[in-house]
Short mmCIF file of C-alpha atoms and ligand atoms in Angstrom, two decimals:
data_model
loop_
_atom_site.label_atom_id
_atom_site.label_comp_id
_atom_site.label_asym_id
_atom_site.label_seq_id
_atom_site.Cartn_x
_atom_site.Cartn_y
_atom_site.Cartn_z
CA UNK A 1 2.37 60.98 66.46
CA UNK A 2 2.82 63.64 63.78
CA UNK A 3 6.48 64.59 63.85
CA UNK A 4 8.15 67.47 62.08
CA UNK A 5 12.19 67.26 61.47
CA UNK A 6 13.63 70.66 60.83
CA UNK A 7 16.94 70.12 58.84
CA UNK A 8 17.27 67.26 56.36
CA UNK A 9 20.90 66.52 56.64
CA UNK A 10 22.85 63.34 57.95
CA UNK A 11 21.09 63.28 61.45
CA UNK A 12 17.57 64.76 60.33
CA UNK A 13 17.05 62.67 57.38
CA UNK A 14 18.00 59.54 59.07
CA UNK A 15 16.16 60.33 62.23
CA UNK A 16 12.96 61.33 60.44
CA UNK A 17 13.06 58.18 58.28
CA UNK A 18 13.36 55.87 61.08
CA UNK A 19 10.59 57.60 62.94
CA UNK A 20 8.54 57.02 60.00
CA UNK A 21 9.65 53.29 60.02
CA UNK A 22 8.31 53.36 63.67
CA UNK A 23 4.88 54.21 62.19
CA UNK A 24 4.91 57.67 62.97
CA UNK A 25 3.86 60.35 60.40
CA UNK A 26 6.84 62.40 59.66
CA UNK A 27 7.44 65.64 57.60
CA UNK A 28 11.08 66.52 56.87
CA UNK A 29 11.81 70.07 56.26
CA UNK A 30 14.69 71.93 54.76
CA UNK A 31 15.28 75.29 53.19
CA UNK A 32 17.24 73.94 50.22
CA UNK A 33 14.62 73.61 47.51
CA UNK A 34 16.91 71.34 45.34
CA UNK A 35 17.52 68.90 48.26
CA UNK A 36 13.89 68.79 48.90
CA UNK A 37 13.00 68.17 45.22
CA UNK A 38 15.60 65.31 44.96
CA UNK A 39 14.15 63.80 48.19
CA UNK A 40 10.61 63.94 46.71
CA UNK A 41 11.96 61.92 43.93
CA UNK A 42 13.80 59.62 46.03
CA UNK A 43 17.12 60.78 45.31
CA UNK A 44 19.21 60.77 48.56
CA UNK A 45 21.85 63.68 48.68
CA UNK A 46 24.06 61.83 50.97
CA UNK A 47 25.78 58.39 50.82
CA UNK A 48 24.38 56.12 53.62
CA UNK A 49 23.81 52.44 53.23
CA UNK A 50 20.11 51.29 53.26
CA UNK A 51 18.73 54.88 53.55
CA UNK A 52 17.35 54.97 49.83
CA UNK A 53 15.28 51.97 50.24
CA UNK A 54 14.06 53.08 53.86
CA UNK A 55 13.00 56.50 52.33
CA UNK A 56 11.24 55.10 49.32
CA UNK A 57 9.30 52.39 51.42
CA UNK A 58 8.25 55.07 54.00
CA UNK A 59 7.17 57.58 51.19
CA UNK A 60 5.36 54.91 49.47
CA UNK A 61 3.60 54.04 52.88
CA UNK A 62 2.61 57.57 53.06
CA UNK A 63 4.23 58.20 56.45
CA UNK A 64 7.16 59.99 55.19
CA UNK A 65 6.97 63.47 53.29
CA UNK A 66 9.44 66.54 52.42
CA UNK A 67 8.71 70.19 52.15
CA UNK A 68 10.43 73.61 52.44
CA UNK A 69 7.24 75.05 54.17
CA UNK A 70 8.40 74.87 57.77
CA UNK A 71 5.12 76.67 58.98
CA UNK A 72 2.69 74.00 57.52
CA UNK A 73 4.90 71.14 59.09
CA UNK A 74 5.00 72.55 62.57
CA UNK A 75 1.30 73.45 62.64
CA UNK A 76 0.47 69.88 61.98
CA UNK A 77 3.04 68.30 64.29
CA UNK A 78 2.94 67.25 67.97
CA UNK A 79 6.80 67.04 68.12
CA UNK A 80 9.36 69.25 66.28
CA UNK A 81 12.83 68.02 66.19
CA UNK A 82 15.45 70.57 65.48
CA UNK A 83 18.34 68.77 63.34
CA UNK A 84 19.95 71.77 61.66
CA UNK A 85 23.71 71.90 61.36
CA UNK A 86 25.86 73.25 64.35
CA UNK A 87 29.11 73.78 62.45
CA UNK A 88 32.48 75.16 64.20
CA UNK A 89 32.23 78.93 64.23
CA UNK A 90 34.94 80.15 62.11
CA UNK A 91 37.98 81.29 63.91
CA UNK A 92 37.12 80.38 67.41
CA UNK A 93 35.90 76.98 67.42
CA UNK A 94 32.63 77.57 69.31
CA UNK A 95 29.50 76.04 67.93
CA UNK A 96 27.73 78.05 65.15
CA UNK A 97 24.14 78.12 66.73
CA UNK A 98 22.65 80.57 64.21
CA UNK A 99 20.74 77.99 62.37
CA UNK A 100 19.36 76.54 65.52
CA UNK A 101 18.12 79.86 66.88
CA UNK A 102 16.60 80.72 63.37
CA UNK A 103 14.78 77.52 63.39
CA UNK A 104 13.52 78.21 66.78
CA UNK A 105 12.12 81.65 65.88
CA UNK A 106 10.36 80.31 62.71
CA UNK A 107 8.93 77.29 64.81
CA UNK A 108 7.48 79.63 67.36
CA UNK A 109 5.24 81.58 65.07
CA UNK A 110 3.64 78.29 63.84
CA UNK A 111 3.17 76.33 67.16
CA UNK A 112 -0.41 75.02 67.40
CA UNK A 113 -1.64 73.32 70.61
CA UNK A 114 0.83 71.50 73.18
CA UNK A 115 3.97 70.95 71.26
CA UNK A 116 7.45 69.40 72.36
CA UNK A 117 10.49 71.18 70.52
CA UNK A 118 13.29 68.84 70.61
CA UNK A 119 16.83 69.80 69.96
CA UNK A 120 18.54 66.79 68.26
CA UNK A 121 21.52 68.67 66.75
CA UNK A 122 24.47 68.44 68.89
CA UNK A 123 24.38 71.89 70.85
CA UNK A 124 26.29 73.22 73.72
CA UNK A 125 25.15 73.14 77.31
CA UNK A 126 22.40 75.81 77.87
CA UNK A 127 21.12 75.93 74.20
CA UNK A 128 17.79 74.58 75.30
CA UNK A 129 17.36 77.37 77.68
CA UNK A 130 18.07 79.74 74.86
CA UNK A 131 15.63 78.00 72.47
CA UNK A 132 12.91 78.26 75.17
CA UNK A 133 13.54 81.90 75.73
CA UNK A 134 13.42 82.70 71.94
CA UNK A 135 10.09 80.84 71.46
CA UNK A 136 8.58 82.41 74.54
CA UNK A 137 9.50 85.87 73.49
CA UNK A 138 8.47 85.34 69.87
CA UNK A 139 5.13 83.65 70.88
CA UNK A 140 4.14 84.43 74.46
CA UNK A 141 1.02 82.34 74.07
CA UNK A 142 2.61 79.12 72.89
CA UNK A 143 2.09 76.13 74.97
CA UNK A 144 5.31 74.00 74.65
CA UNK A 145 8.28 72.33 76.14
CA UNK A 146 11.82 72.19 74.95
CA UNK A 147 13.68 68.95 75.27
CA UNK A 148 17.22 67.73 74.42
CA UNK A 149 17.57 64.38 72.60
CA UNK A 150 20.97 64.11 71.17
CA UNK A 151 21.74 61.56 68.40
CA UNK A 152 24.50 59.08 68.71
CA UNK A 153 24.45 57.55 65.07
CA UNK A 154 27.72 56.90 63.29
CA UNK A 155 27.74 57.83 59.60
CA UNK A 156 27.95 54.53 57.43
CA UNK A 157 26.13 52.67 60.24
CA UNK A 158 23.41 55.42 60.75
CA UNK A 159 20.23 53.21 60.40
CA UNK A 160 21.38 50.47 62.55
CA UNK A 161 22.65 52.79 65.14
CA UNK A 162 19.34 54.78 65.25
CA UNK A 163 17.21 51.60 65.31
CA UNK A 164 19.38 49.63 67.67
CA UNK A 165 20.86 52.39 70.13
CA UNK A 166 22.67 51.48 73.16
CA UNK A 167 20.58 54.12 74.70
CA UNK A 168 18.36 56.97 74.18
CA UNK A 169 19.05 60.11 76.20
CA UNK A 170 16.05 62.62 76.76
CA UNK A 171 16.78 66.07 78.60
CA UNK A 172 13.54 67.47 80.02
CA UNK A 173 11.85 68.82 83.21
CA UNK A 174 8.12 68.27 82.89
CA UNK A 175 5.99 65.03 82.79
CA UNK A 176 3.60 66.26 79.73
CA UNK A 177 7.02 66.05 77.52
CA UNK A 178 8.14 62.92 79.04
CA UNK A 179 5.00 61.02 77.98
CA UNK A 180 5.27 62.50 74.51
CA UNK A 181 8.84 61.41 74.13
CA UNK A 182 8.03 57.88 75.48
CA UNK A 183 5.31 57.69 72.88
CA UNK A 184 7.81 58.95 70.08
CA UNK A 185 10.38 56.06 71.07
CA UNK A 186 7.88 53.53 71.92
CA UNK A 187 9.12 51.04 69.38
CA UNK A 188 12.61 51.12 70.87
CA UNK A 189 11.32 51.41 74.48
CA UNK A 190 9.46 47.99 73.72
CA UNK A 191 12.78 46.51 72.33
CA UNK A 192 14.41 47.30 75.82
CA UNK A 193 16.56 49.95 74.59
CA UNK A 194 17.15 51.79 77.73
CA UNK A 195 15.70 55.50 77.87
CA UNK A 196 17.55 57.78 80.18
CA UNK A 197 15.72 60.75 81.26
CA UNK A 198 17.50 63.46 82.84
CA UNK A 199 17.72 67.33 82.88
CA UNK A 200 18.21 69.19 79.66
CA UNK A 201 21.57 70.42 80.44
CA UNK A 202 22.73 66.96 81.54
CA UNK A 203 21.42 65.56 78.19
CA UNK A 204 23.42 68.46 76.19
CA UNK A 205 26.45 67.53 78.16
CA UNK A 206 26.24 63.68 77.69
CA UNK A 207 26.41 64.19 73.89
CA UNK A 208 29.75 66.12 74.02
CA UNK A 209 31.18 63.98 76.68
CA UNK A 210 30.50 60.80 74.76
CA UNK A 211 31.98 62.09 71.60
CA UNK A 212 34.97 63.64 73.60
CA UNK A 213 35.61 60.32 75.27
CA UNK A 214 35.67 58.27 72.12
CA UNK A 215 38.08 60.96 70.59
CA UNK A 216 40.23 60.72 73.64
CA UNK A 217 40.15 56.79 73.53
CA UNK A 218 41.27 56.98 69.81
CA UNK A 219 44.17 59.37 70.70
CA UNK A 220 45.30 57.22 73.40
CA UNK A 221 45.84 54.17 71.19
CA UNK A 222 47.38 56.29 68.45
CA UNK A 223 49.93 57.59 70.89
CA UNK A 224 50.50 54.32 72.20
CA UNK A 225 51.15 53.15 68.58
CA UNK A 226 53.82 55.81 68.25
CA UNK A 227 55.17 54.40 71.65
CA UNK A 228 55.05 50.97 70.16
CA UNK A 229 57.02 51.65 67.17
CA UNK A 230 59.72 53.18 69.37
CA UNK A 231 60.01 50.09 71.90
CA UNK A 232 59.33 47.45 69.13
CA UNK A 233 55.75 46.47 70.45
CA UNK A 234 52.71 45.62 68.45
CA UNK A 235 49.90 48.08 69.18
CA UNK A 236 47.31 45.95 67.78
CA UNK A 237 48.15 43.44 70.54
CA UNK A 238 48.22 46.05 72.93
CA UNK A 239 44.69 47.08 71.89
CA UNK A 240 43.68 43.54 72.09
CA UNK A 241 45.37 43.22 75.41
CA UNK A 242 43.77 46.10 77.19
CA UNK A 243 40.61 45.78 75.49
CA UNK A 244 39.71 42.43 76.98
CA UNK A 245 39.36 44.29 80.16
CA UNK A 246 35.61 44.95 80.19
CA UNK A 247 36.20 48.24 81.92
CA UNK A 248 38.12 49.49 78.86
CA UNK A 249 36.32 47.57 76.07
CA UNK A 250 37.84 46.51 72.69
CA UNK A 251 35.90 49.13 70.34
CA UNK A 252 37.54 52.32 69.21
CA UNK A 253 41.10 51.06 69.76
CA UNK A 254 42.21 50.87 66.13
CA UNK A 255 45.25 53.24 65.81
CA UNK A 256 45.24 55.05 62.69
CA UNK A 257 46.14 58.41 61.22
CA UNK A 258 43.82 60.49 63.59
CA UNK A 259 40.21 60.98 63.73
CA UNK A 260 38.28 63.28 61.46
CA UNK A 261 34.41 63.52 60.42
CA UNK A 262 31.86 66.15 60.99
CA UNK A 263 31.51 65.39 64.63
CA UNK A 264 34.57 64.45 66.74
CA UNK A 265 36.82 67.54 65.57
CA UNK A 266 33.92 69.96 65.98
CA UNK A 267 32.57 68.65 69.28
CA UNK A 268 35.83 68.22 70.91
CA UNK A 269 36.66 71.90 70.29
CA UNK A 270 33.09 73.08 71.23
CA UNK A 271 33.53 71.24 74.51
CA UNK A 272 36.91 72.80 75.21
CA UNK A 273 35.44 76.38 74.54
CA UNK A 274 32.27 75.61 76.74
CA UNK A 275 34.48 74.45 79.57
CA UNK A 276 36.81 77.32 79.26
CA UNK A 277 33.87 79.90 79.21
CA UNK A 278 32.78 78.29 82.54
CA UNK A 279 36.40 78.38 84.02
CA UNK A 280 36.49 74.72 84.24
CA UNK A 281 38.99 73.60 81.32
CA UNK A 282 38.78 70.08 80.21
CA UNK A 283 42.66 69.87 79.75
CA UNK A 284 42.53 66.07 78.63
CA UNK A 285 40.17 66.96 75.71
CA UNK A 286 42.47 70.07 74.90
CA UNK A 287 45.43 67.69 74.52
CA UNK A 288 43.50 65.43 72.52
CA UNK A 289 42.59 68.07 69.87
CA UNK A 290 46.12 69.25 69.60
CA UNK A 291 47.60 65.69 69.45
CA UNK A 292 45.21 64.77 66.77
CA UNK A 293 45.57 67.85 64.59
CA UNK A 294 49.51 67.26 64.71
CA UNK A 295 49.12 63.49 64.22
CA UNK A 296 47.26 63.88 60.79
CA UNK A 297 50.05 66.11 59.48
CA UNK A 298 52.74 63.84 60.99
CA UNK A 299 51.71 61.08 58.72
CA UNK A 300 53.19 62.79 55.63
CA UNK A 301 56.58 62.13 57.47
CA UNK A 302 55.88 58.42 57.51
CA UNK A 303 55.15 58.49 53.94
CA UNK A 304 58.21 60.38 53.14
CA UNK A 305 60.33 58.10 55.28
CA UNK A 306 59.10 55.05 53.50
CA UNK A 307 60.36 56.44 50.04
CA UNK A 308 63.92 57.38 51.37
CA UNK A 309 63.19 60.78 52.99
CA UNK A 310 62.32 63.16 50.10
CA UNK A 311 58.95 63.21 48.32
CA UNK A 312 59.82 66.26 45.99
CA UNK A 313 58.69 65.29 42.33
CA UNK A 314 57.71 61.95 43.51
CA UNK A 315 54.22 60.44 42.59
CA UNK A 316 52.32 59.26 45.48
CA UNK A 317 49.05 57.28 44.98
CA UNK A 318 46.45 57.91 47.72
CA UNK A 319 43.81 55.20 48.45
CA UNK A 320 40.96 56.47 50.27
CA UNK A 321 40.05 60.12 50.91
CA UNK A 322 36.80 59.94 53.15
CA UNK A 323 37.31 60.41 57.08
CA UNK A 324 36.22 56.60 57.14
CA UNK A 325 34.61 53.96 55.05
CA UNK A 326 31.04 53.51 53.96
CA UNK A 327 30.51 57.31 53.78
CA UNK A 328 30.97 60.13 51.16
CA UNK A 329 31.99 62.59 53.91
CA UNK A 330 35.37 64.48 53.57
CA UNK A 331 34.72 66.73 56.52
CA UNK A 332 38.13 66.97 58.51
CA UNK A 333 39.29 63.85 56.91
CA UNK A 334 42.86 62.93 57.69
CA UNK A 335 43.49 62.48 53.82
CA UNK A 336 43.13 66.40 53.65
CA UNK A 337 45.93 67.02 56.04
CA UNK A 338 48.28 64.35 54.61
CA UNK A 339 48.02 65.39 51.11
CA UNK A 340 48.41 69.14 51.80
CA UNK A 341 51.50 68.18 53.83
CA UNK A 342 52.92 66.05 51.18
CA UNK A 343 52.00 68.54 48.42
CA UNK A 344 54.02 71.11 50.58
CA UNK A 345 57.18 69.10 50.28
CA UNK A 346 56.75 69.02 46.41
CA UNK A 347 54.89 65.58 45.94
CA UNK A 348 52.73 64.81 43.07
CA UNK A 349 49.46 63.31 44.39
CA UNK A 350 47.11 60.82 42.58
CA UNK A 351 44.03 59.72 44.45
CA UNK A 352 41.14 57.36 44.42
CA UNK A 353 38.02 56.86 46.84
CA UNK A 354 35.03 54.74 46.21
CA UNK A 355 32.53 57.33 47.24
CA UNK A 356 34.34 60.58 48.27
CA UNK A 357 35.63 61.82 44.80
CA UNK A 358 32.87 64.45 44.29
CA UNK A 359 33.44 66.03 47.69
CA UNK A 360 37.05 65.70 47.56
CA UNK A 361 37.34 67.43 44.07
CA UNK A 362 35.92 70.63 45.67
CA UNK A 363 38.35 70.44 48.64
CA UNK A 364 41.63 69.42 47.12
CA UNK A 365 43.73 71.28 44.46
CA UNK A 366 46.65 69.85 42.18
CA UNK A 367 45.53 66.28 42.73
CA UNK A 368 44.84 63.87 39.89
CA UNK A 369 41.83 61.66 40.40
CA UNK A 370 41.70 57.94 39.18
CA UNK A 371 38.95 55.47 38.83
CA UNK A 372 40.88 52.49 40.73
CA UNK A 373 43.78 51.57 42.75
CA UNK A 374 45.62 50.27 39.80
CA UNK A 375 45.23 53.26 37.70
CA UNK A 376 46.63 55.68 40.19
CA UNK A 377 49.46 53.14 41.01
CA UNK A 378 50.91 53.45 37.62
CA UNK A 379 54.29 55.20 37.89
CA UNK A 380 53.76 55.65 41.48
CA UNK A 381 56.73 55.78 44.04
CA UNK A 382 54.43 54.74 47.03
CA UNK A 383 50.87 53.64 47.60
CA UNK A 384 49.15 54.98 50.72
CA UNK A 385 46.09 53.55 52.32
CA UNK A 386 44.40 56.32 54.39
CA UNK A 387 40.76 55.01 54.67
CA UNK A 388 39.99 51.30 55.23
CA UNK A 389 37.50 50.63 52.37
CA UNK A 390 36.77 47.09 51.78
CA UNK A 391 37.71 47.42 48.28
CA UNK A 392 41.37 48.04 49.48
CA UNK A 393 41.45 44.84 51.59
CA UNK A 394 42.16 42.74 48.48
CA UNK A 395 44.64 44.40 46.32
CA UNK A 396 46.47 42.37 43.75
CA UNK A 397 50.15 43.10 44.82
CA UNK A 398 51.86 41.61 41.85
CA UNK A 399 49.60 43.71 39.40
CA UNK A 400 50.27 46.73 41.56
CA UNK A 401 54.03 46.06 41.62
CA UNK A 402 54.28 45.90 37.60
CA UNK A 403 52.78 49.38 37.69
CA UNK A 404 54.86 51.22 40.42
CA UNK A 405 58.15 52.63 40.02
CA UNK A 406 59.11 51.52 43.64
CA UNK A 407 57.00 48.92 45.38
CA UNK A 408 56.31 50.70 48.57
CA UNK A 409 53.05 50.30 50.60
CA UNK A 410 52.31 52.72 53.46
CA UNK A 411 49.28 51.15 55.38
CA UNK A 412 47.83 53.79 57.74
CA UNK A 413 44.99 51.57 58.81
CA UNK A 414 46.88 48.49 59.42
CA UNK A 415 44.61 46.55 57.01
CA UNK A 416 47.43 44.16 55.99
CA UNK A 417 50.05 41.99 57.77
CA UNK A 418 53.73 42.69 56.95
CA UNK A 419 54.47 39.01 55.52
CA UNK A 420 51.51 39.02 52.90
CA UNK A 421 53.03 42.33 51.36
CA UNK A 422 56.67 41.72 51.57
CA UNK A 423 56.51 38.41 49.77
CA UNK A 424 55.21 40.47 46.71
CA UNK A 425 58.47 42.35 46.95
CA UNK A 426 56.96 45.34 48.46
CA UNK A 427 58.50 47.42 51.38
CA UNK A 428 55.69 47.94 54.14
CA UNK A 429 55.31 50.62 56.43
CA UNK A 430 52.28 50.70 58.95
CA UNK A 431 51.09 52.17 62.33
CA UNK A 432 52.38 50.89 65.66
CA UNK A 433 54.00 47.57 64.64
CA UNK A 434 57.47 46.58 64.52
CA UNK A 435 59.31 46.37 61.29
CA UNK A 436 61.13 43.00 62.17
CA UNK A 437 58.64 40.39 63.38
CA UNK A 438 59.54 39.67 67.08
C1 UDX B 1 30.86 59.69 65.70
C2 UDX B 1 30.40 58.99 67.02
O1 UDX B 1 30.85 57.63 66.87
C3 UDX B 1 28.77 58.94 66.97
O2 UDX B 1 28.32 58.28 68.02
C4 UDX B 1 28.35 60.48 66.87
O3 UDX B 1 27.04 60.44 66.69
C5 UDX B 1 29.01 61.05 65.66
O4 UDX B 1 30.35 61.09 65.66
P1 UDX B 1 31.19 59.26 63.16
O5 UDX B 1 32.05 60.63 63.07
O6 UDX B 1 30.18 59.36 62.02
O7 UDX B 1 30.69 59.03 64.64
O8 UDX B 1 32.50 58.24 62.95
P2 UDX B 1 33.10 57.21 63.93
O9 UDX B 1 32.92 55.82 63.41
O10 UDX B 1 32.72 57.42 65.49
O11 UDX B 1 34.72 57.60 63.49
C6 UDX B 1 34.99 58.88 63.81
C7 UDX B 1 36.55 58.96 63.41
O12 UDX B 1 37.49 58.09 64.47
C8 UDX B 1 37.02 58.45 62.09
O13 UDX B 1 37.88 59.26 61.44
C9 UDX B 1 37.42 57.21 62.33
O14 UDX B 1 38.61 56.70 61.28
C10 UDX B 1 38.23 57.23 63.50
N1 UDX B 1 38.34 56.15 64.32
C11 UDX B 1 37.36 55.48 64.81
C12 UDX B 1 39.82 55.53 64.60
O15 UDX B 1 40.73 56.09 64.08
N2 UDX B 1 40.00 54.45 65.31
C13 UDX B 1 38.73 53.80 65.87
O16 UDX B 1 39.09 52.70 66.46
C14 UDX B 1 37.54 54.19 65.50
#
C-alpha cells in the first residue's frame, strides 16, 4: 500500500510512522516547511516517547518520507489520510473544519485511480458527507470513497496505543473501501485487534462518544473526591471499590485538578454543539464541561486554604505544567487556570516542568521558571504538584523543607501518602482524602 498522510501533527505523524512500521510506503505531508525540514533531518517537533527512533528506522528503511508537496503524494497514494487539526472554533466551541475542507479540495485535484480518502482527524458527525461533496464537486471524474477512521491514541502513549489498539473503527458504505482498509490494517487484524466496520456517521459519533464518556468518568470521580472530603471518606478507595466492578473498570478514575489536553475539552464542547444543533442535547456532557472548567479554577482555593487563606505576595512553586505527564503539550492544562487564578489573587508564581517549559513560556505571563523542584522551592510558601511526572514521585522533603519559608505541600494528583510527607514536618493537602487517617 502507498499511503499519504495529510497533516504531520500528533495524530498524523504517529499514524504515518506506525503505518510505515507495518510495512506500507508512507508519505507524510505538511504545509509547514520548517516542520518538514526538521522531520527530513530526523528532528521530531513534538515530545512523544519512542517516536524519534521509529521515524529514523522507517526513513532509513525507505518506507517513510516527508514533503510539503500534497499533490505528488496524493497522485502516488492508494489511501489518503486527512489528519489535520480540528481545533475549537473561536467563540462558539464548534469544531473548526476549515483545514479539513481545504485538504479535501486540494486532494480532489490530484486523485489518480481508485482512491480511499480517510478522515482520521476528529470530525463532527456528517463531515465525511461534506468531504465527499467537496471532492465530487472539485473533481467530478474522480473514482474514490470517503471513509471515517478515528484515532484513539493518547499523548505520551501514542505508539503503543496505535500498535496495540483496543479496537479499530472504520466507517464506510462500500465493499471496495472495506478491502482497502482491511489491507491497511492487516498487521493489526492478524494480531486479532478487532476492527468494527460501521457507517461513516456512526464512526464519527463513536469518537466523540468515547472521549465524552471518558471525560464524564473523570469528572464523576472528581466530584466524588469533593464529596469524600466533605464526609471524611477516601476517594482512592472509592475508585478502587467501584472500579473492581468490571462493568465500571478501574481506569480513568484518578481524581485530580480536572482534565485538559487537546482532545477532551475540545471534543466534549463540539459534541455538545452538534447535539444542540440537532435538538438532541447531551446534558450530561454539558454538565461535564462546566464542572470541569470550574474545578480547574477552584484548585486555587485549595492552595490558598493550605497557606492560611491569603496568597497575596506569597511565593508559590508549581511542579508540573503540562496537561499530563510524558508530553510537552500545554493545551487546556489545569496549570494554566490554576496559575491565572492564583495570580489574580496576588500570588508570585514560580514553576518547573520536565518537558513543557517552552510551550508554557509562550502561554504564561509573570511566571518565574526554574530548572528543578529544589530551585523553585527556595523561599516558597507552598509547593503544588499539578502534573504527576515520575520526577515528582521521589522528592527529597528534608532538602525541600530547608529551602521553603513554610513547608506546605499541595498534592493535586495524590502522588504521596499523608504520613510520608507529614513525618518531614510538612503540612499536606491532597484530593478527596480525609485530613485525619480514619
Ligand atoms: C485522550 C483519549 O484518552 C484518547 O483516546 C484520545 O484519542 C485523545 O484524548 P489524551 O488527551 O492524550 O487522550 O490524554 P488522557 O490520558 O486521556 O488524559 C486526558 C486528561 O484527563 C488529562 O488531563 C489527564 O490528567 C486527565 N485524567 C486522565 C484524569 O484526571 N484522571 C484519569 O484517571 C485519567
